[in-house]
Short mmCIF file of C-alpha atoms and ligand atoms in Angstrom, two decimals:
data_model
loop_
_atom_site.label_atom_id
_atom_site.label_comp_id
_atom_site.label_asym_id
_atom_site.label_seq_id
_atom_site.Cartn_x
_atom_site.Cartn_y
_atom_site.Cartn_z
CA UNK A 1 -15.72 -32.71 37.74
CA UNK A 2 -18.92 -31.58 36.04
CA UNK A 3 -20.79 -33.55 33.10
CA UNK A 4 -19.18 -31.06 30.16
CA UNK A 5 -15.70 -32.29 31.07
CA UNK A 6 -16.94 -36.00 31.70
CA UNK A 7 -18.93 -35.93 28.44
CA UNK A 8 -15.24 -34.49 27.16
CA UNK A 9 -13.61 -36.97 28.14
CA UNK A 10 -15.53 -39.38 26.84
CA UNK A 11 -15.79 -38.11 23.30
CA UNK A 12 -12.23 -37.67 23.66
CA UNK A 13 -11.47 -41.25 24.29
CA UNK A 14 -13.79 -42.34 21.41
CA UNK A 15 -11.45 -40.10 19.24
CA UNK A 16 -8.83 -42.34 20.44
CA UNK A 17 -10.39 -45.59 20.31
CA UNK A 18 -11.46 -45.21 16.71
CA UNK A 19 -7.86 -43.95 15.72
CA UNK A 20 -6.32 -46.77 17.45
CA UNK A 21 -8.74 -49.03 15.99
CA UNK A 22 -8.11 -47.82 12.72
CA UNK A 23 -4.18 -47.93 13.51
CA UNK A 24 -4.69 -51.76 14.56
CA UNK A 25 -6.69 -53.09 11.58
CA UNK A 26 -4.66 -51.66 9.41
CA UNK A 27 -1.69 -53.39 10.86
CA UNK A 28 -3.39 -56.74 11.61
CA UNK A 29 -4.34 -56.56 7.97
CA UNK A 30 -0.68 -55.44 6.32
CA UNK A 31 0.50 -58.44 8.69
CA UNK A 32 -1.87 -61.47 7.31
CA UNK A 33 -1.78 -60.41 3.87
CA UNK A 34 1.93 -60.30 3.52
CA UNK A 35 3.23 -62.91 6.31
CA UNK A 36 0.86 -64.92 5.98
CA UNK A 37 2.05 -65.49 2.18
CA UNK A 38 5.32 -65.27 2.78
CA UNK A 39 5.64 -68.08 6.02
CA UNK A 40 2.91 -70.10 4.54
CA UNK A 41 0.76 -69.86 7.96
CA UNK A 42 -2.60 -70.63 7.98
CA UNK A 43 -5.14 -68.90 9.88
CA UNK A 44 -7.98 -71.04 12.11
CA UNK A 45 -11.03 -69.45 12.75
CA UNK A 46 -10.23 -70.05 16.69
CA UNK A 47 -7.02 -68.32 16.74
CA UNK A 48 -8.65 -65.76 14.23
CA UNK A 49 -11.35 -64.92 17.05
CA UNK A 50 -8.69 -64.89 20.62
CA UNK A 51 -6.52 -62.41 18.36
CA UNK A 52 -9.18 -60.00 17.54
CA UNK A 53 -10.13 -60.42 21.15
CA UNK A 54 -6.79 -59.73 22.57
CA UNK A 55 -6.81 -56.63 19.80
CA UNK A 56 -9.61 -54.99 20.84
CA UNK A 57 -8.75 -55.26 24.38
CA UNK A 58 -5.60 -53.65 22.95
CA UNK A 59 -6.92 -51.33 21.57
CA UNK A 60 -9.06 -50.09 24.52
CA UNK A 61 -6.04 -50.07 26.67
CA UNK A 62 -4.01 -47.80 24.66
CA UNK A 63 -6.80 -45.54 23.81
CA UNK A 64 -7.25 -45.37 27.73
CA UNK A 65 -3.84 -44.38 28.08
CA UNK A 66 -3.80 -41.62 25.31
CA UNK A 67 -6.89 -40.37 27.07
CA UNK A 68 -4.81 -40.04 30.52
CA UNK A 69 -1.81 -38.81 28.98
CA UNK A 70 -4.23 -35.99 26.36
CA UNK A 71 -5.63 -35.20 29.76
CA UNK A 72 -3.04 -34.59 32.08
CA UNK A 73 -1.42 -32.56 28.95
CA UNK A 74 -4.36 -30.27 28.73
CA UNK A 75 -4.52 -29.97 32.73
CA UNK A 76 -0.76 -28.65 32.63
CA UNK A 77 -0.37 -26.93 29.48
CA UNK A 78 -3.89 -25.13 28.57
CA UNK A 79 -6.17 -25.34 31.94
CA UNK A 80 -3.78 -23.42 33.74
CA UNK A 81 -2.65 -20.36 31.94
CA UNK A 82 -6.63 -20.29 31.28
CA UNK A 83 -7.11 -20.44 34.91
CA UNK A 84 -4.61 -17.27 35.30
CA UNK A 85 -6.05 -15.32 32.68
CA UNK A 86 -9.64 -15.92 33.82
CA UNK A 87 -9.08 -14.96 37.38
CA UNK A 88 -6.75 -11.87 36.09
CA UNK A 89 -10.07 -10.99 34.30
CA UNK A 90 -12.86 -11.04 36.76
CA UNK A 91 -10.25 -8.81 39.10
CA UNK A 92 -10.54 -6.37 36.24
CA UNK A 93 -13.86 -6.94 36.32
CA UNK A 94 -14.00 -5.88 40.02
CA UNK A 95 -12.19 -2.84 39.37
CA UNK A 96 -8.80 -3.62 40.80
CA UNK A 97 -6.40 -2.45 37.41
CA UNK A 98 -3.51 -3.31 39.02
CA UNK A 99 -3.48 -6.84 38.17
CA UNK A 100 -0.86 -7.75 35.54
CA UNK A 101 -0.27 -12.02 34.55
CA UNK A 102 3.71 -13.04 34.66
CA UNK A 103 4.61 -14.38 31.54
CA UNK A 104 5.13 -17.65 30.51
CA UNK A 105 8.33 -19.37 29.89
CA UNK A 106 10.18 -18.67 26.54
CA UNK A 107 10.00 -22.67 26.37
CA UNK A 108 6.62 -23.11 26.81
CA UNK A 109 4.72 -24.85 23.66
CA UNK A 110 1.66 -23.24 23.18
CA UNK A 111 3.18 -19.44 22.03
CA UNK A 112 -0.20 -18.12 21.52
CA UNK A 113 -0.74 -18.17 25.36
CA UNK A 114 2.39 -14.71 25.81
CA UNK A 115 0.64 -13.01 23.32
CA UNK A 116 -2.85 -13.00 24.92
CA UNK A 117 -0.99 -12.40 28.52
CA UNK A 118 0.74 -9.59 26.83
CA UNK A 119 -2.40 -8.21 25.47
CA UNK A 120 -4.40 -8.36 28.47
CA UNK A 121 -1.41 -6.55 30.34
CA UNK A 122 -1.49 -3.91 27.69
CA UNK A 123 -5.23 -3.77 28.32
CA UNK A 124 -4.98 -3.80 32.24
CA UNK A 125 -2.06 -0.80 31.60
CA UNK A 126 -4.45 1.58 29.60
CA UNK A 127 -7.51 0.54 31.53
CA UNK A 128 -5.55 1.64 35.14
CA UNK A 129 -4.34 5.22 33.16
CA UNK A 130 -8.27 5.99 32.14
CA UNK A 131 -9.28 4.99 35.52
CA UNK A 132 -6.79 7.33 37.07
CA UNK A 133 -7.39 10.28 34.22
CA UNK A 134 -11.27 9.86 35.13
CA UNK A 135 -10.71 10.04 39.19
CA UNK A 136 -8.05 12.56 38.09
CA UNK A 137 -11.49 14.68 36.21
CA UNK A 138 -13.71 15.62 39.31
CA UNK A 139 -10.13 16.23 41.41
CA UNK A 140 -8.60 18.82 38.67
CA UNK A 141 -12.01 20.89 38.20
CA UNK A 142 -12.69 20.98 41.95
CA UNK A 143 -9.20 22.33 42.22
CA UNK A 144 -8.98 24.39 38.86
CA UNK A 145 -11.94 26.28 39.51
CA UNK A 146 -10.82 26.83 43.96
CA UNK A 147 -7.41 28.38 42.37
CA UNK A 148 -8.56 31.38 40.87
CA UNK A 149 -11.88 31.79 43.00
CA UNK A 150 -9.26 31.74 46.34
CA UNK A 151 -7.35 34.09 44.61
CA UNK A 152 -10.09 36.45 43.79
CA UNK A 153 -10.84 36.69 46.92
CA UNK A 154 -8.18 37.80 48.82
CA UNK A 155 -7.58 40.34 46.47
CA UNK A 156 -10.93 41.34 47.35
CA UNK A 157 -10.32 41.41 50.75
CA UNK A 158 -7.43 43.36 50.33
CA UNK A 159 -9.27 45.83 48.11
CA UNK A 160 -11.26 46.25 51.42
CA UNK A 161 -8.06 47.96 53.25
CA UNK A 162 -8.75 52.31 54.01
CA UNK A 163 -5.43 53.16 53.07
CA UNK A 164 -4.66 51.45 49.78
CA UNK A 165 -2.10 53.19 47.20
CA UNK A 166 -3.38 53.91 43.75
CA UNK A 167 -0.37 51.58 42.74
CA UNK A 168 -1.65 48.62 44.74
CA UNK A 169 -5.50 49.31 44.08
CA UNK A 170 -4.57 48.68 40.40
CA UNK A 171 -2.83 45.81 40.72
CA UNK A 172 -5.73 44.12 42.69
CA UNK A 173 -8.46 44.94 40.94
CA UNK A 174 -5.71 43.64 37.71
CA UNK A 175 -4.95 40.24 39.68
CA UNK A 176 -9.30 39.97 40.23
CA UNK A 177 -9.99 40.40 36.60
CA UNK A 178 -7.24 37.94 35.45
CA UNK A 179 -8.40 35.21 37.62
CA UNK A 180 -11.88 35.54 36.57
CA UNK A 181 -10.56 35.58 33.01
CA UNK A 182 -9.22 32.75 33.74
CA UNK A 183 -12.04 31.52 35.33
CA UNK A 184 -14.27 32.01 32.49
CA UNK A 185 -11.77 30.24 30.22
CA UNK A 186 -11.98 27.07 32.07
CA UNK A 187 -15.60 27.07 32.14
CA UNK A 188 -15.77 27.69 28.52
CA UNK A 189 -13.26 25.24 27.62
CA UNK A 190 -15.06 22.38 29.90
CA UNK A 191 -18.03 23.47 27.89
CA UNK A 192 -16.93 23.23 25.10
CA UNK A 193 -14.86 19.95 25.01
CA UNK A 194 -18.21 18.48 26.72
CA UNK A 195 -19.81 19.56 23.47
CA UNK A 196 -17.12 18.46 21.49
CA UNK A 197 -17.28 15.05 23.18
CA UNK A 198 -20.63 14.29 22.88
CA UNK A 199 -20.94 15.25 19.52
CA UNK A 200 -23.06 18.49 20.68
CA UNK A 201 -21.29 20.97 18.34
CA UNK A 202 -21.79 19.89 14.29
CA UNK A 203 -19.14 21.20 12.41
CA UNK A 204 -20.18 23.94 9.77
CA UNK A 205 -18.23 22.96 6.68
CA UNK A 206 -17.65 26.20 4.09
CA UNK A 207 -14.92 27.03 1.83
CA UNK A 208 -12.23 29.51 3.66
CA UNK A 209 -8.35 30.93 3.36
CA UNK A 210 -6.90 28.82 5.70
CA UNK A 211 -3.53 30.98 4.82
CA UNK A 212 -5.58 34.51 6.09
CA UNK A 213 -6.20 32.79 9.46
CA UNK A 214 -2.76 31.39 10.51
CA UNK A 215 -1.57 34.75 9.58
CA UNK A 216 -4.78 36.41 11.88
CA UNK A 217 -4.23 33.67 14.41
CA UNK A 218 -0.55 34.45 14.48
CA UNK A 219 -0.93 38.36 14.78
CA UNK A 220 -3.28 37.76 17.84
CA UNK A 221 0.41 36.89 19.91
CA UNK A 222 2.19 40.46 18.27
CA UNK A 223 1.98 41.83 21.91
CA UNK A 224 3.61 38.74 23.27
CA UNK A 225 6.33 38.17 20.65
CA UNK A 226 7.51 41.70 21.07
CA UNK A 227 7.16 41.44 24.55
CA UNK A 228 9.53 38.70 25.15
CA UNK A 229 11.52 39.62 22.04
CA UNK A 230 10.63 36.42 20.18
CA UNK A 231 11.70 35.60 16.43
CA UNK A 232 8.87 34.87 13.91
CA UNK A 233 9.12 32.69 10.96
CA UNK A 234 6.30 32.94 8.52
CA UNK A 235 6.85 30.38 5.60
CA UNK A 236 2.65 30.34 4.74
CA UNK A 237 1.59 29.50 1.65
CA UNK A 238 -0.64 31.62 -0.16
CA UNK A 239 -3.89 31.11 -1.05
CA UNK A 240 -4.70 28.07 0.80
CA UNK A 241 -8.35 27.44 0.83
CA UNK A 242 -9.69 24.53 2.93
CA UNK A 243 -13.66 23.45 3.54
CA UNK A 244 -13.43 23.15 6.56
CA UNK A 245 -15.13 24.72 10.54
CA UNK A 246 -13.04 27.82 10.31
CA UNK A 247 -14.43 28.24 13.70
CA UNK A 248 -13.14 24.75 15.03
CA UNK A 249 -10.06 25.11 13.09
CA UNK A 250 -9.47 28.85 15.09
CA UNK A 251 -9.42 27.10 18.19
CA UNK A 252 -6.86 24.59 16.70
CA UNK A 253 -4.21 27.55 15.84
CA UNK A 254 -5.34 29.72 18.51
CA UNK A 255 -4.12 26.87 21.42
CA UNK A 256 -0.88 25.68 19.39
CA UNK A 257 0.22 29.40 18.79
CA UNK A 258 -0.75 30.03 22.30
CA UNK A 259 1.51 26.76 23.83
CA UNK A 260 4.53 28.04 21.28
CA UNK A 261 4.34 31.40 22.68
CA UNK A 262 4.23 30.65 26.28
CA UNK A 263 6.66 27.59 26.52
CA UNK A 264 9.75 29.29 24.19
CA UNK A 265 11.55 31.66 26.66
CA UNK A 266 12.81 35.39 25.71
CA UNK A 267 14.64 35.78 22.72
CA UNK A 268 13.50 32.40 21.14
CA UNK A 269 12.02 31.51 18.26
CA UNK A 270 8.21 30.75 16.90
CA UNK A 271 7.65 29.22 13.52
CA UNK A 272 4.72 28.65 11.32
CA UNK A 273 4.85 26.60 8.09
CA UNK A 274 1.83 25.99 5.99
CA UNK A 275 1.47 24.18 2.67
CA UNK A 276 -0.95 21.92 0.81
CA UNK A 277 -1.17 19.68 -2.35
CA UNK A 278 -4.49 19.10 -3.87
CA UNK A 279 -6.00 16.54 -1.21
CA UNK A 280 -4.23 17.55 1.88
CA UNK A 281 -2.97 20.88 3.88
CA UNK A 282 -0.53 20.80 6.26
CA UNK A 283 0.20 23.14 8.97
CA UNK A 284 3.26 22.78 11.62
CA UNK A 285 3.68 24.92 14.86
CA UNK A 286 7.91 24.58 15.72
CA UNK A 287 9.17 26.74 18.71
CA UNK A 288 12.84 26.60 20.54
CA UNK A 289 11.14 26.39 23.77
CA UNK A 290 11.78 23.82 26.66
CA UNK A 291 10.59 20.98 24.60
CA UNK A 292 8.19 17.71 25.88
CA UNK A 293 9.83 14.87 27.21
CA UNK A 294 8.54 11.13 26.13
CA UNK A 295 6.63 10.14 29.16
CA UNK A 296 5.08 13.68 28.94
CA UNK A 297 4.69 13.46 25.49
CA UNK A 298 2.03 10.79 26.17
CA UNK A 299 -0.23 12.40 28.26
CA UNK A 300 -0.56 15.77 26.68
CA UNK A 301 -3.74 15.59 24.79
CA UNK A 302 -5.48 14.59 28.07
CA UNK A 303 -8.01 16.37 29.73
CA UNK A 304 -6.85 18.58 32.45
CA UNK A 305 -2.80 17.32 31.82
CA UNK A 306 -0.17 19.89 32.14
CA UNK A 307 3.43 18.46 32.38
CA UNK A 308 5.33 21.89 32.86
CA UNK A 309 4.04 22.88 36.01
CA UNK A 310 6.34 26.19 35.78
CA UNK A 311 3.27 27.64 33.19
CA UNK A 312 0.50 26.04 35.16
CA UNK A 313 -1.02 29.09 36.23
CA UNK A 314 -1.36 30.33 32.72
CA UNK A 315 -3.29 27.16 31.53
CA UNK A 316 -5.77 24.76 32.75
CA UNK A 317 -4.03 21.64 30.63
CA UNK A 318 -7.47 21.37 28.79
CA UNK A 319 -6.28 23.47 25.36
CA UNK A 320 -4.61 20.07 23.52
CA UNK A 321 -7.51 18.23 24.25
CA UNK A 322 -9.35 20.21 22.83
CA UNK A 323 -7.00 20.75 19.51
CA UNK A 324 -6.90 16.82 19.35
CA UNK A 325 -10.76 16.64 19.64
CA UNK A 326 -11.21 19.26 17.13
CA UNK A 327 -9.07 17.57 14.53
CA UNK A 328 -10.31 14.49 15.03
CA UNK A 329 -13.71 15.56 14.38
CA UNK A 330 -12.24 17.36 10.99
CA UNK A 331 -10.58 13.30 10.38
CA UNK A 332 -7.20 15.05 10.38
CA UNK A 333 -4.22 14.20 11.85
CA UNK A 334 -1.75 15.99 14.91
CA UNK A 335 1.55 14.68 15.75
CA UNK A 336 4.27 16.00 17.90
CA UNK A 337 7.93 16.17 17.68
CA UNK A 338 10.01 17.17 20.48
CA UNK A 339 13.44 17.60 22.13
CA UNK A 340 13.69 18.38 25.54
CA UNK A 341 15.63 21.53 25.63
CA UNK A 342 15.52 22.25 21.87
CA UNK A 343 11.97 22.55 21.28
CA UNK A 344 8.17 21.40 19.65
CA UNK A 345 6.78 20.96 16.68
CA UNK A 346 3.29 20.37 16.33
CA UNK A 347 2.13 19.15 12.86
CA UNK A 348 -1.70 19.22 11.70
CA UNK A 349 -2.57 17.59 8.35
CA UNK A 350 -6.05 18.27 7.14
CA UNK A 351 -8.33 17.10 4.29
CA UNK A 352 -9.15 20.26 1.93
CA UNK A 353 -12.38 18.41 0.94
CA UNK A 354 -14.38 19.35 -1.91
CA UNK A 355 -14.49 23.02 -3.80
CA UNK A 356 -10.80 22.83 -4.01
CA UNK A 357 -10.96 23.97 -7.70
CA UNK A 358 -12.68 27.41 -6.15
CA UNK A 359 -9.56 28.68 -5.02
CA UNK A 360 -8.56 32.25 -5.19
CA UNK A 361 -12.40 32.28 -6.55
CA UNK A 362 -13.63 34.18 -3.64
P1 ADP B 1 -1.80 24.04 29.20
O1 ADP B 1 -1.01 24.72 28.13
O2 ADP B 1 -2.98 24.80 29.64
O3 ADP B 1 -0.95 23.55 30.33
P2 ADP B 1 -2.33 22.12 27.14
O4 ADP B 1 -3.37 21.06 27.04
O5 ADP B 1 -2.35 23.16 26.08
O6 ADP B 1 -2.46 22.73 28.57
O7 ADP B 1 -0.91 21.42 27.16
C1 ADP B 1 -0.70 20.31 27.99
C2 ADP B 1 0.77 20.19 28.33
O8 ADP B 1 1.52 19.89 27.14
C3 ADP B 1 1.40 21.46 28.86
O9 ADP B 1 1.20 21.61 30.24
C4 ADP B 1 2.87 21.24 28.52
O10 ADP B 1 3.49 20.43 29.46
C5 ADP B 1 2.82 20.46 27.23
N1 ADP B 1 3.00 21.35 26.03
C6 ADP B 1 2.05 21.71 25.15
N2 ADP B 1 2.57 22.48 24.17
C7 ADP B 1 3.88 22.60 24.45
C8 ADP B 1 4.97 23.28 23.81
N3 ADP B 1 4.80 23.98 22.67
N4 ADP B 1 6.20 23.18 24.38
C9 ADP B 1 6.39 22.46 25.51
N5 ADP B 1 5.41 21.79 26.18
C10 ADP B 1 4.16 21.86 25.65
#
């Protein structure tokens, strides 16, 4: 026992000495002034001075015992879930995130004590999903950026072969530039979010048509639509202006278009909606395509996350972190609604911010 929990207990059984005292005396005092009366007793000063004697040894006794008893009470119900927490702690501490505290029992007095544990598991839960998202990091890059490289060159290699049809030489050389498209879209999306991240890019604010580039943004997938024979709804608003990054906000429509595009399957259906009131404009990306299940649909603004690994080759899972960064640096808001098998809908509500009365000005 150290001297902070002897000093305790010794302030603590003051507490109780002075409440027992003052429990006593006023007793004692109830007890002369009315029985005294009442059964005519008279009080010696010899008897007077053994009682108060025998009192205060009373008195010391009991507030011994309450001290024992508060004790052992605070040993059992509050030193020990302490205890539990504490050590669950410093193994946090140490890096093992694996560490979750069993609750207590529904009985148990002291409710306060489950809704810390519950906390801290919450805590331990997110902590041990960052930890594995950061490991994840160095692990998806390596491999992102080995893909396409490894594919590049065996292509090369067999661009090497004498006796090479026209037909295959094309499709080669085609399979080389892809990959280091898509080579150079992973580095520039890395880049980018790094910026984005660390606060390296400053948003350029200006007053724009937000309605012209959905519809711009939207044309840019024409080849693909009609490709795999997809049906467009168009329900923008016209005349939407927004002061805003139109630059950052490209990037936004640009990856959402490109998700709806490549996740709906032939003869589906792509729709954009955009509308506004005076303080807000709100944009929402539906398609009929496969849809994100729950647990998915928590991960999918991570870094590097891609939950249909069917598409994985045409994505490096970094385009919705990026959209979320982008519109949280604009203070909007994205939210997702999904039905496995049904379909998306991605929903981006944006502040129009000052200038508003300049519409249709420009
Ligand atoms: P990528 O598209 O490169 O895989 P994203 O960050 O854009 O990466 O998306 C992450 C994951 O979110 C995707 O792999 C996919 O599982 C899911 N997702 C995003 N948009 C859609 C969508 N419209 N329909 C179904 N799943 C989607």
């Amino acid at each position: 026992m150290n001297y902070k929990k002897i000093l305790h207990c010794i302030n603590n059984w003051f507490v109780f000495f002075f409440l027992a005292a003052f429990v006593v005396t006023c007793c004692t005092m109830l007890f002369i002034t009315t029985l005294s009366e009442s059964l005519d007793i008279t009080f010696t000063e010899k008897n007077i001075s053994a009682a108060a004697k025998l009192t205060f040894g009373n008195v010391i006794l009991i507030s011994l015992i309450f001290t024992i008893i508060d004790a052992v009470r605070r040993k059992l119900m509050i030193d020990r879930p302490t205890k539990r927490i504490i050590s669950a702690g410093e193994k946090i501490t140490d890096g093992n995130f694996s560490v979750r505290i069993e609750p207590l029992s529904e009985s148990y007095p002291y409710e306060s004590f489950n809704s810390i544990i519950s906390c801290f598991n919450k805590m331990a839960e997110e902590l041990s999903s960052v930890e594995t998202l950061r490991t994840d990091f160095i692990a998806n890059v390596s491999h992102e950026l080995k893909t396409p490289l490894a594919v590049m060159q065996n292509y090369g290699t067999m661009l090497q072969s004498p006796v090479l049809s026209d037909e295959k030489r094309i499709e080669y050389a085609k399979g080389i530039t892809d990959n280091s498209r898509r080579l150079a879209s992973l580095i520039t999306n890395i880049l980018k979010l790094n910026k984005l991240e660390n606060q390296q890019i400053f948003p350029v604010s200006h007053h724009y048509d937000l309605s012209e580039q959905l519809c711009q943004s939207l044309l840019q997938f024409e080849e693909i639509w009609e490709q795999k024979n997809i049906e467009i709804s168009a329900d923008i608003e016209d005349g939407i202006y927004i002061s805003s990054d139109s630059e950052l906000l490209s990037l936004v429509w640009n990856n959402l278009l490109s998700n709806a595009f490549k996740f709906t399957e032939n003869d589906g259906k792509v729709s954009v909606f955009l509308s506004a009131d005076s303080e807000y404009a709100t944009v929402r990306i539906s398609d009929t395509g496969c849809g994100i299940s729950s647990e998915t649909g928590k991960y999918i603004f991570e870094k590097f996350y891609q939950g249909d690994t069917s598409h994985a080759t045409q994505g490096n899972g970094l385009g919705l972190a990026l959209v979320k960064r982008v519109v949280d640096i604009m203070q909007g808001e994205i939210a997702v609604e999904s039905e496995v098998g049904k379909g998306s809908t991605f929903t981006v509500r944006l502040r129009r911010g000052e200038n508003i009365g300049l519409e249709k000005a420009d």
